Coordinates of C-alpha atoms in Angstrom, one line a residue:
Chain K
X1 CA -58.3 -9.0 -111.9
X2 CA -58.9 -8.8 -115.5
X3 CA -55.0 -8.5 -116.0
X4 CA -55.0 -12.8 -116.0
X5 CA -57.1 -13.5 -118.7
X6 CA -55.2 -11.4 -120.8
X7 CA -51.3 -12.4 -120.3
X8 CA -50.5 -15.8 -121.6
X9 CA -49.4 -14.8 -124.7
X10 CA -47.5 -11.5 -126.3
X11 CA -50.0 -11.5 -128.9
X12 CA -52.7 -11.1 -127.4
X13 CA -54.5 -7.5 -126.4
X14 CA -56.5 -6.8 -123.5
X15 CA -59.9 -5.0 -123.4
X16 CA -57.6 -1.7 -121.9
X17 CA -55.7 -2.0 -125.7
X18 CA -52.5 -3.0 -123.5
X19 CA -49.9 -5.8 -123.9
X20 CA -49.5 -7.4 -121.1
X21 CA -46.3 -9.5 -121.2
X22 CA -44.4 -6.6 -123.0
X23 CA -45.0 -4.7 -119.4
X24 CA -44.3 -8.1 -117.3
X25 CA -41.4 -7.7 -119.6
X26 CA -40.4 -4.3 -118.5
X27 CA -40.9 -5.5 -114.8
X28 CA -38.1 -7.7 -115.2
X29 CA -36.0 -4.7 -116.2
X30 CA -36.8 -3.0 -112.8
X31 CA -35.5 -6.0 -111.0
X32 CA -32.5 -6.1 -112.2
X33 CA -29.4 -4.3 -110.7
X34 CA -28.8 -1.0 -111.5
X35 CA -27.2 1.0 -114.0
X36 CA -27.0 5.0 -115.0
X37 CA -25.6 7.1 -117.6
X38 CA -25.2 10.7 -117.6
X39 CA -23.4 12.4 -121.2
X40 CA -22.1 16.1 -122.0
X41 CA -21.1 17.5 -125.5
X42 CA -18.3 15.5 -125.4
X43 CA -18.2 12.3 -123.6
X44 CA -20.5 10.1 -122.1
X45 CA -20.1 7.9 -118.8
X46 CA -22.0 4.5 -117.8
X47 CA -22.1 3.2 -114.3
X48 CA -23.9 0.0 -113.1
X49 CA -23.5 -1.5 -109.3
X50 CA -22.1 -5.2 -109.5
X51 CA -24.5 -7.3 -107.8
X52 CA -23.5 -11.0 -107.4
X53 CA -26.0 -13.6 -106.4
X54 CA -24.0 -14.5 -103.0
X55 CA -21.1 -14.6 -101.7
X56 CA -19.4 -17.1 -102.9
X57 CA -19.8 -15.9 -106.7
X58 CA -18.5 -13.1 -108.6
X59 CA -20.6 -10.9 -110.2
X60 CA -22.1 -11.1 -113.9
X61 CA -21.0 -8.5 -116.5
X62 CA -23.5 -5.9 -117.3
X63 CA -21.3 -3.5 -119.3
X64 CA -20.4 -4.2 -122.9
X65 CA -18.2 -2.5 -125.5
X66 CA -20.2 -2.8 -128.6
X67 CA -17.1 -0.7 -130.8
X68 CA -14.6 2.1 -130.2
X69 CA -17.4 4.5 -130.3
X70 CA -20.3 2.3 -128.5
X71 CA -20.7 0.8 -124.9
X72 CA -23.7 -0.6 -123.3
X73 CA -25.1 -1.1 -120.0
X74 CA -27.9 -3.6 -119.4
X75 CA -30.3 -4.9 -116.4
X76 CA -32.7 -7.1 -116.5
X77 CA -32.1 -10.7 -117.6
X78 CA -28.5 -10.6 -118.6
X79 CA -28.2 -13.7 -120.2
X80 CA -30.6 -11.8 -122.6
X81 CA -28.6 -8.4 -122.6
X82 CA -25.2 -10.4 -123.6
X83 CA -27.1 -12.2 -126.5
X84 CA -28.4 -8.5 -127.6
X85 CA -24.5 -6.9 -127.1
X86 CA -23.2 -9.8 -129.6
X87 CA -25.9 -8.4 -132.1
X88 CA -25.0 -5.1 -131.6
X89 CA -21.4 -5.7 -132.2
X90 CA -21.9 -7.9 -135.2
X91 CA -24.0 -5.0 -136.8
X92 CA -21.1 -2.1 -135.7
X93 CA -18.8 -4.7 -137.1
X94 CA -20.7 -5.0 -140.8
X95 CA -21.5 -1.7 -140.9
X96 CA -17.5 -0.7 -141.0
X97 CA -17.0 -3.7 -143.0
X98 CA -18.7 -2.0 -145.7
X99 CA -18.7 1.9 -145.7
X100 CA -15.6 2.6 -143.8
X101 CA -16.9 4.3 -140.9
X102 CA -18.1 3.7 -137.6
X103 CA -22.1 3.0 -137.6
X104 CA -24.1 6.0 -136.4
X105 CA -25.8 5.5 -132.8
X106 CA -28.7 6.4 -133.8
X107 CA -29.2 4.0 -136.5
X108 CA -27.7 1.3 -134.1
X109 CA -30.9 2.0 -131.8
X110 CA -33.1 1.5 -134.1
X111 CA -32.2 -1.8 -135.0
X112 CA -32.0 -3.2 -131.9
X113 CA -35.6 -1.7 -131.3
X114 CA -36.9 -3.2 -134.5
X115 CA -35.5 -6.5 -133.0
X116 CA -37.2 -6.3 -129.7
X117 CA -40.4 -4.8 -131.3
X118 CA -40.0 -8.3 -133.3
X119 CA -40.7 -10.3 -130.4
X120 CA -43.8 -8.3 -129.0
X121 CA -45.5 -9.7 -132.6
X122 CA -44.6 -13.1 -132.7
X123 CA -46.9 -15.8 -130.7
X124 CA -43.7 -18.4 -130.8
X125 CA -41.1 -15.8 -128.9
X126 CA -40.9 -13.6 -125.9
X127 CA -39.8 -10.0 -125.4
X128 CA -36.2 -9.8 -124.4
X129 CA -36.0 -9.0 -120.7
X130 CA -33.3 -6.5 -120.6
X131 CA -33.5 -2.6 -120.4
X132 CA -30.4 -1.2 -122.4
X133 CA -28.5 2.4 -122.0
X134 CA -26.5 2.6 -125.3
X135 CA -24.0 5.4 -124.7
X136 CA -22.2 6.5 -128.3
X137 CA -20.1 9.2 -129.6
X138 CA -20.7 9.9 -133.6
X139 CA -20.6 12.7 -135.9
X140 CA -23.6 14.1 -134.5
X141 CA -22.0 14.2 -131.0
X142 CA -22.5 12.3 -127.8
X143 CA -25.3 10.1 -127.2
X144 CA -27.3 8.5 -124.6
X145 CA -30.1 6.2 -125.5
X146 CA -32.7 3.9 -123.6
X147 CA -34.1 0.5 -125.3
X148 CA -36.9 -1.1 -123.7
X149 CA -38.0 -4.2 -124.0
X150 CA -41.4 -3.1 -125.7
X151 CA -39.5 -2.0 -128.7
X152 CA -39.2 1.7 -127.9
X153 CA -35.9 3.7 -127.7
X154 CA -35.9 7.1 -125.9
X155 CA -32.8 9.8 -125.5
X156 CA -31.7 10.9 -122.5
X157 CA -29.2 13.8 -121.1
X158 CA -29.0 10.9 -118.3
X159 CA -31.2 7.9 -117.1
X160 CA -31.0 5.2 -114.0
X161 CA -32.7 2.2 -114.3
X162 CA -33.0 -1.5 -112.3
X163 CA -33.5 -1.6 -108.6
X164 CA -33.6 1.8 -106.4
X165 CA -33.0 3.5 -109.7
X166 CA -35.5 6.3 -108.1
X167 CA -32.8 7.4 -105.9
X168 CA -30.3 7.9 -108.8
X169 CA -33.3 9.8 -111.2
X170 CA -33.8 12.2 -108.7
X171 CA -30.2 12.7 -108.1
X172 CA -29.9 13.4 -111.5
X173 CA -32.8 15.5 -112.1
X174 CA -31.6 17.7 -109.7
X175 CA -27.9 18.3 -111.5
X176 CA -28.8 17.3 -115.4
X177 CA -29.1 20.8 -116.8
X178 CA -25.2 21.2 -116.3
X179 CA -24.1 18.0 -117.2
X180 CA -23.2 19.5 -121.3
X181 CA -20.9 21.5 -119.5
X182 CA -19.4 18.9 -117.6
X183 CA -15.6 17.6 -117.7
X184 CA -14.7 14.0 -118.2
X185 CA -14.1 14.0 -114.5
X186 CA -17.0 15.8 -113.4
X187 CA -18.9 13.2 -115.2
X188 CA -17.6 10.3 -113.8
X189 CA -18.2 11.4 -110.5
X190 CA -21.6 12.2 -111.0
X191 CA -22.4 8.6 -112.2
X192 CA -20.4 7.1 -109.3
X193 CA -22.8 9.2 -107.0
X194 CA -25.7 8.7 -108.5
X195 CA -24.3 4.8 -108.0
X196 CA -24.2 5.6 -104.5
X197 CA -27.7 6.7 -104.3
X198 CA -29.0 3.7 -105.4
X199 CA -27.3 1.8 -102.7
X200 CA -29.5 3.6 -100.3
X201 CA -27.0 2.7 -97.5
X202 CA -24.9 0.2 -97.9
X203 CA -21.1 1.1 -98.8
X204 CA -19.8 2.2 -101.6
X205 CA -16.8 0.4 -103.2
X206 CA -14.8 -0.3 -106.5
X207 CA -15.5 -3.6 -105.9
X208 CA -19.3 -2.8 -105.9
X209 CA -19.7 -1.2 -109.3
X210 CA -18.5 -0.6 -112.5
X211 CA -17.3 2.7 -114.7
X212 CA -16.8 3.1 -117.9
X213 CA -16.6 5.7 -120.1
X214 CA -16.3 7.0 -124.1
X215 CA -15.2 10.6 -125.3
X216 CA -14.0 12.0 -128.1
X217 CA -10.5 11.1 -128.0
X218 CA -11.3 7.7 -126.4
X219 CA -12.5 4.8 -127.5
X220 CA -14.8 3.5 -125.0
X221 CA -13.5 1.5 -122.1
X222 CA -14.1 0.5 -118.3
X223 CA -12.0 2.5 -116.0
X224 CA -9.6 1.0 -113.7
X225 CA -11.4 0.4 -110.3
X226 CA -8.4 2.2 -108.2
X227 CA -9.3 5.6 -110.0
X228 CA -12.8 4.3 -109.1
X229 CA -12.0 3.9 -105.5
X230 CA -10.0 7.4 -105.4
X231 CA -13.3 9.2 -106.7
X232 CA -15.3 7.3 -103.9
X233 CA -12.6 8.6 -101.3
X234 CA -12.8 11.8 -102.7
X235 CA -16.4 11.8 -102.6
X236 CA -16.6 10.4 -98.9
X237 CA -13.9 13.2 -98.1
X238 CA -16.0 15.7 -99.8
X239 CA -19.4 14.3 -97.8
X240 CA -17.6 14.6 -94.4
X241 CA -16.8 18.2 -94.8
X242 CA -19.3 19.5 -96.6
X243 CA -19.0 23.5 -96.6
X244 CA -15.4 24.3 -97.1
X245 CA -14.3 22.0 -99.6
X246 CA -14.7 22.4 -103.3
X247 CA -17.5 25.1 -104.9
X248 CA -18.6 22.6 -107.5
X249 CA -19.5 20.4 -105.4
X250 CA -22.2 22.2 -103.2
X251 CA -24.4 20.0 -103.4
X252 CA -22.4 16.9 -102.0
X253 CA -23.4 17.9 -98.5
X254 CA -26.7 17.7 -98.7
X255 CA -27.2 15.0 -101.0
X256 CA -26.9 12.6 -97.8
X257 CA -30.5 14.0 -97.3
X258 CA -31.8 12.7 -100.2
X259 CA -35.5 11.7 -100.0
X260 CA -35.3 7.8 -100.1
X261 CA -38.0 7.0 -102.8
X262 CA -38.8 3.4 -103.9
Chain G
X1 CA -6.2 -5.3 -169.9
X2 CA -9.6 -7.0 -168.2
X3 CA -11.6 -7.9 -171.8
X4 CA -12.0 -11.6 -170.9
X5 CA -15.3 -12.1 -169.1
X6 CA -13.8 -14.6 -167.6
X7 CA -10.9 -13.8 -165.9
X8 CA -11.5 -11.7 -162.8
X9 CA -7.9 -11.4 -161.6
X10 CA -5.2 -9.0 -162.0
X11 CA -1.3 -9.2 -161.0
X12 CA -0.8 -5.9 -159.7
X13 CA 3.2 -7.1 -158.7
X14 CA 5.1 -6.4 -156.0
X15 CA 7.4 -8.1 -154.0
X16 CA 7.0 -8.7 -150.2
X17 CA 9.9 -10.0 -147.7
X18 CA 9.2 -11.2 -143.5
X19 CA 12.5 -11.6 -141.4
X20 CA 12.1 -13.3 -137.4
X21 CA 14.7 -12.5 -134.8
X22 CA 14.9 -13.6 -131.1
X23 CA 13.2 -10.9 -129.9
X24 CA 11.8 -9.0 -133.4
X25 CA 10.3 -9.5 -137.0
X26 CA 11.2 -7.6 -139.8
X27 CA 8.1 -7.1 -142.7
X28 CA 8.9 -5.1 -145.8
X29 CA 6.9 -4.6 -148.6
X30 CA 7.6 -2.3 -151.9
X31 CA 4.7 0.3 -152.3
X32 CA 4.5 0.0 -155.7
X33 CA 1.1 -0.7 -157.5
X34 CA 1.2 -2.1 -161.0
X35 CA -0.8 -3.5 -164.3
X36 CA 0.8 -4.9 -167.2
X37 CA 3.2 -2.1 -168.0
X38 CA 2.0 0.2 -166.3
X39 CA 2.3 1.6 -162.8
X40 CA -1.1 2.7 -161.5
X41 CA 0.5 4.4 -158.0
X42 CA 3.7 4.4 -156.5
X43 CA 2.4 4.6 -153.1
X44 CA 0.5 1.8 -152.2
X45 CA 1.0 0.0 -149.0
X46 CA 1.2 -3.7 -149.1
X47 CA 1.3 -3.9 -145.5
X48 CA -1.4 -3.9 -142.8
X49 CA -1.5 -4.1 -139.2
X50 CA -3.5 -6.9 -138.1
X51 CA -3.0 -7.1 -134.2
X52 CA -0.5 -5.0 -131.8
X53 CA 1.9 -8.4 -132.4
X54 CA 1.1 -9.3 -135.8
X55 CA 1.5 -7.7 -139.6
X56 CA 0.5 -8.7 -142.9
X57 CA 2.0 -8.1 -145.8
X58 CA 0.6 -9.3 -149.4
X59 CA 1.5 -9.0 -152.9
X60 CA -0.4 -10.4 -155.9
X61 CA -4.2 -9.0 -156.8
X62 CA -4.5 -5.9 -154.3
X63 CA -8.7 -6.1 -155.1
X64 CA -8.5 -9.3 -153.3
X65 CA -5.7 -8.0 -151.0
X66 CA -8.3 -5.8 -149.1
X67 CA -11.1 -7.7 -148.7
X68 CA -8.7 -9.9 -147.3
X69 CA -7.6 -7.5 -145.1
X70 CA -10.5 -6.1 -144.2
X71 CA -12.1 -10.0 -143.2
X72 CA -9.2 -10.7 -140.9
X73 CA -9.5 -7.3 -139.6
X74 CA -13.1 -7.8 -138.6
X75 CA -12.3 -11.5 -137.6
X76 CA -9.8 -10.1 -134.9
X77 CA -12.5 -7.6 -133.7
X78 CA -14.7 -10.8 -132.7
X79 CA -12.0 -12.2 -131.0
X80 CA -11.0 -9.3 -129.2
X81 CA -14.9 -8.9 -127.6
X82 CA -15.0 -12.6 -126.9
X83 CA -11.6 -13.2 -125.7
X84 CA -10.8 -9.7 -124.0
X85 CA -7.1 -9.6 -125.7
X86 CA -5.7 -9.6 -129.1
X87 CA -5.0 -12.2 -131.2
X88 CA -1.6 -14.1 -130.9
X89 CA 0.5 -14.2 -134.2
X90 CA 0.3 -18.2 -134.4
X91 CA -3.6 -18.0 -133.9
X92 CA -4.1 -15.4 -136.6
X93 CA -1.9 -17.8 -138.6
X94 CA -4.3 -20.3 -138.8
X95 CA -6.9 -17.7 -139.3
X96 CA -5.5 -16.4 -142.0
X97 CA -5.1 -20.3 -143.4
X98 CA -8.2 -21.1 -142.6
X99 CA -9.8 -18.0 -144.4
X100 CA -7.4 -18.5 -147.6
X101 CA -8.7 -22.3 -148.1
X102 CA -12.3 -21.3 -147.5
X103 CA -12.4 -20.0 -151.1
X104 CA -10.4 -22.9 -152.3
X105 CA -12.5 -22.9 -155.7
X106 CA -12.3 -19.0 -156.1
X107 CA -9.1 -17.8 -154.3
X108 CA -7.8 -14.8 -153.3
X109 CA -5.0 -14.5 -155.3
X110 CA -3.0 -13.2 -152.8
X111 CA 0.5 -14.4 -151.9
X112 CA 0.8 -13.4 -147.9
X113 CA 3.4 -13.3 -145.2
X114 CA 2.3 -12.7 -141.8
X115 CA 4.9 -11.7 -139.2
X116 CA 5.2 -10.8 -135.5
X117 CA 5.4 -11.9 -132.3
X118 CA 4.8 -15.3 -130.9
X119 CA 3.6 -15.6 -126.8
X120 CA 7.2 -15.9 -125.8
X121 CA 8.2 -12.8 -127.5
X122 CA 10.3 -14.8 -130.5
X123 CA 9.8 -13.6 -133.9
X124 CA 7.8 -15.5 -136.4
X125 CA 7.0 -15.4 -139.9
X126 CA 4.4 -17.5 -141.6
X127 CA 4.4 -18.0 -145.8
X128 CA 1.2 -18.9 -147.4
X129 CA 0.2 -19.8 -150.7
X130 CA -3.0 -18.7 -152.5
X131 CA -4.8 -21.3 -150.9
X132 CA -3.8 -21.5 -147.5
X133 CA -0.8 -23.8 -147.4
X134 CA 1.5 -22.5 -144.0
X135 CA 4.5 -22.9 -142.5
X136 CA 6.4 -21.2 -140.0
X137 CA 9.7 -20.3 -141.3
X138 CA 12.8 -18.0 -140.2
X139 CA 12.6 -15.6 -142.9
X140 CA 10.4 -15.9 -146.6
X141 CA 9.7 -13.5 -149.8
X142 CA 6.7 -13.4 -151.9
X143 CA 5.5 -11.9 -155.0
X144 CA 7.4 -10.7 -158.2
X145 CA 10.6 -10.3 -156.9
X146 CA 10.6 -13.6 -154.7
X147 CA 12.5 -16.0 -156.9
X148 CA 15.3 -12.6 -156.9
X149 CA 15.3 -11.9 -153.4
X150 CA 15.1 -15.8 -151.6
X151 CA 18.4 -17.1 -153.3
X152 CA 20.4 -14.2 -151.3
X153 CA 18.2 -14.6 -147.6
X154 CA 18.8 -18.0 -148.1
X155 CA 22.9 -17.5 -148.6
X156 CA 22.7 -14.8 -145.7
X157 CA 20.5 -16.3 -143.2
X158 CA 21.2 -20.1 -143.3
X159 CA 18.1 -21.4 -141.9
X160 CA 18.1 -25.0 -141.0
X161 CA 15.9 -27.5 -142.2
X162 CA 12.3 -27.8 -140.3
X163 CA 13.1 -31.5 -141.0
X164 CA 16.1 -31.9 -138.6
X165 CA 15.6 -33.4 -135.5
X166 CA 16.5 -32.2 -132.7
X167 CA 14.5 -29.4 -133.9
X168 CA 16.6 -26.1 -134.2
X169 CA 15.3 -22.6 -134.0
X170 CA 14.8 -21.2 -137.4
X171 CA 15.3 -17.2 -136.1
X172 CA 18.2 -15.5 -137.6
X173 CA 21.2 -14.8 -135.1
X174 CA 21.2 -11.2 -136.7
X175 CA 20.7 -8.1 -135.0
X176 CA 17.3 -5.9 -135.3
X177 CA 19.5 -3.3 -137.3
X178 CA 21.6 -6.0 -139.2
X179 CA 18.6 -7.7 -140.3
X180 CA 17.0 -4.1 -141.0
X181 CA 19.4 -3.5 -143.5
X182 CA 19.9 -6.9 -145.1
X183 CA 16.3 -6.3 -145.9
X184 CA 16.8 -2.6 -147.8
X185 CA 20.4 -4.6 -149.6
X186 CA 18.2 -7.1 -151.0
X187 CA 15.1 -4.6 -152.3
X188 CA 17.4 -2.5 -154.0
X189 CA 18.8 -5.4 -155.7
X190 CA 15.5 -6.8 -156.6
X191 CA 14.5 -3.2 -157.8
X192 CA 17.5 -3.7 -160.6
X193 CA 15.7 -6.3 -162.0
X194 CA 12.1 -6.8 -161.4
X195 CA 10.0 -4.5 -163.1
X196 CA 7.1 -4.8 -160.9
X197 CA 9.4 -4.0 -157.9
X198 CA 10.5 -0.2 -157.1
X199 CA 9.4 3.4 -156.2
X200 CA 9.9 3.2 -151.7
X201 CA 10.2 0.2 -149.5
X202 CA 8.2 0.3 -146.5
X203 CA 9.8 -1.8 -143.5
X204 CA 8.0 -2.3 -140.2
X205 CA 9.7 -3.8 -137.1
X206 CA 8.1 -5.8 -134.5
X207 CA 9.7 -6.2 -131.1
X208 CA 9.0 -5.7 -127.1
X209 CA 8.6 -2.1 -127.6
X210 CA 5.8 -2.1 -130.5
X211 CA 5.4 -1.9 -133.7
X212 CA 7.7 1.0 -135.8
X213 CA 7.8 1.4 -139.7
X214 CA 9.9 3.4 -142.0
X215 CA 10.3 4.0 -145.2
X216 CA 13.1 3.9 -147.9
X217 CA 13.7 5.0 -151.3
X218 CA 14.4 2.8 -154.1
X219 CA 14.6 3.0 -158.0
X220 CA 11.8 4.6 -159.4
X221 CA 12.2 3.0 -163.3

């Protein structure tokens, strides 16, 4: 009731001390399609599903390479999440301009979380709608990061968000604490599962989402949606015979039992 | 040495030399770094890889040579997350024109040659000036030993006039390996006499295949 009087503008508080359209803000990040990424020590993988507004169109891009070292993943308002993947870029870009060596992910976050926090203090501008996982490999290691809208940033071992991205946290929840140990391959297939969980259903395709990945001996890049659709055969394969088939993979079975949250 | 306040520039020599062919570009450039008398390295490289079908090579004031370098460099990075491809030798061209006239009234005193590959796989070189005045050409030389090294390409190669009509291709009938060597005959020879000029060659080829370099010796005095 109260929340009405207290939303027209970013600046202003309400009684509860909260900011009203930095959460409307993050609202529009949980309508968006989804996306995931899991890391290890050494590489880290993004997923995202490929939703297109009918049939008749193709679907809009929602991964980004930002540099060699630096991909992104977006959902929300992607008109605002390509504006904010050209700014990420440009600063990558400067940053090797002038010391000679790829920008830090961590210092990459920051910025782009001192320019959203920008717009939750200025009457005249709106918080960007777009939830960003920033996956980047540096001399620290391999990093997964989560931007909000509201100007925070948060690391994750792996994160889902958008639509049904439930489904895919509790996948992942479940299988996390191994992922450091993970191969490249390992990890890929985890993201395209946890894809599949968010589908909740509907078939899973190459067509339907979109891999990509970074390591240490490669620059990021989307992979090629035939190895895509071989890992989804292999996964089907795997789901249609659950308890002979590979050890790893013990919990492939019974992951069709998943409990369907929101 | 620098004790005018007002002269920011140095000629650090060098000599560079571009070569097209139907289906490669040859780009040489000695590796040797210089000031006044004296040689401040003997392994310098002249020569930087722009795009996976395009190479610059500079002589003149290597300060301004990098940050040159490093502009187009990032330039190409842009157009590689807009465009999703690299940069096409004709379009970096202009680029590199574009970027040279920008400081008209502070140049880079740089004196470039950018070779590679155009989109139908012929080879191209482009000579500049300072600021920014192209031209596509069969073969060109730059730098210290230019005005050495031009007389013989010009007696060897017998490019025909941009001028003539109908217009007639200006890539050398030469081999990859003919040309490859015609390029190490005329170094050495410049080496004889240009001071600035010496110390290795470094040649890279451009064709189908990619980009390969080499390196050869030449007088060190």
């Amino acid at each position: 009731m109260f929340r009405n009087q207290y939303d027209t503008d970013v600046t202003t508080w309400s009684p509860a001390g909260r900011l009203f359209q930095v959460e409307y803000a993050m609202e529009a990040v949980k309508q968006g399609a989804a996306a995931v990424g899991l890391r290890s020590t050494s590489h880290v993988v993004l997923a995202t599903v490929n939703k297109a507004t009918s049939d008749l169109s193709s679907y809009q891009k929602k991964v980004f390479k930002v540099d060699d070292h630096i991909g992104v993943a977006i959902s929300g308002l992607t008109a605002d999440g390509r504006v904010l993947s050209r700014y990420l870029r440009n600063e990558c870009i400067n940053h090797a301009f002038v010391y000679e060596s790829p920008l830090p992910v961590s210092r990459l976050v920051v910025r782009l979380a001192d320019k959203a926090q920008v717009c939750t203090q200025r009457s005249w501008k709106r918080p960007y709608g777009v939830g960003l996982l920033v996956a980047g490999l540096d001399e620290t290691g391999a990093h997964l990061y989560y931007n909000c809208p509201s100007g925070n940033y948060f690391e994750y071992q792996a994160f889902a968000i958008g639509s049904r991205s439930q489904a895919a946290k509790t996948f992942l929840e479940r299988r996390f604490e191994s992922f450091n140990n993970y191969s490249r391959d390992e990890l890929i297939k985890d993201a395209v599962f946890a894809i599949k969980e968010t589908l909740q259903g509907e078939k899973l395709t190459s067509a339907i989402c979109t891999v990509a990945i970074l390591g240490k001996d490669e620059a990021f890049h989307l992979i090629d949606q035939k190895i895509i659709q071989e890992i989804i055969d292999s996964i089907e394969i795997k789901e249609d015979a659950p308890a002979e088939q590979a050890p790893e993979q013990d919990e492939a079975g019974s992951s069709g039992a998943a409990p369907m949250d929101i | 040495m620098a004790l005018r306040r007002d002269w920011v520039y140095e000629n650090n020599g060098g000599t560079c030399v571009a070569i097209a062919g139907s289906d490669y570009c040859v780009i040489a450039a000695d590796t040797r770094l210089s000031v006044g008398y004296s040689i401040y390295t003997r392994e310098f490289s002249k020569i930087c890889n722009l795009a996976d079908k395009c190479v610059l090579a500079t002589s003149g004031f290597q300060g301004d040579m990098k940050a040159l370098q490093k502009n187009l460099a990032a330039r190409h990075l842009i157009y590689q997350h807009q465009h999703n491809k690299q940069m096409s030798c004709p379009a970096m061209a202009q680029l590199l024109s574009n970027t040279l006239y920008y400081k008209r009234f502070f140049p880079y005193y740089t004196f470039n040659i950018l070779g590679g590959l155009d989109s139908d796989g012929k080879g191209c070189v482009f000579t500049y000036d300072a600021v920014g005045s192209y031209e596509r050409v069969g073969y060109s030389a730059q730098g210290t030993g230019a005005g050495l090294i031009i007389p013989v390409l010009d007696n060897q190669l017998k490019s025909p006039s941009p001028l003539l009509l109908p217009a007639k291709d200006a890539v050398t009938p030469l081999s990859e390996a003919e040309a490859v060597d015609l390029v190490k005959d005329v170094f050495a020879s410049a080496t004889e006499r240009d001071i600035y000029t010496g110390d290795k060659v470094e040649i890279v080829v451009i064709n189908a295949s990619g980009i390969r370099q080499e390196l050869m010796e030449l007088r060190k005095d």
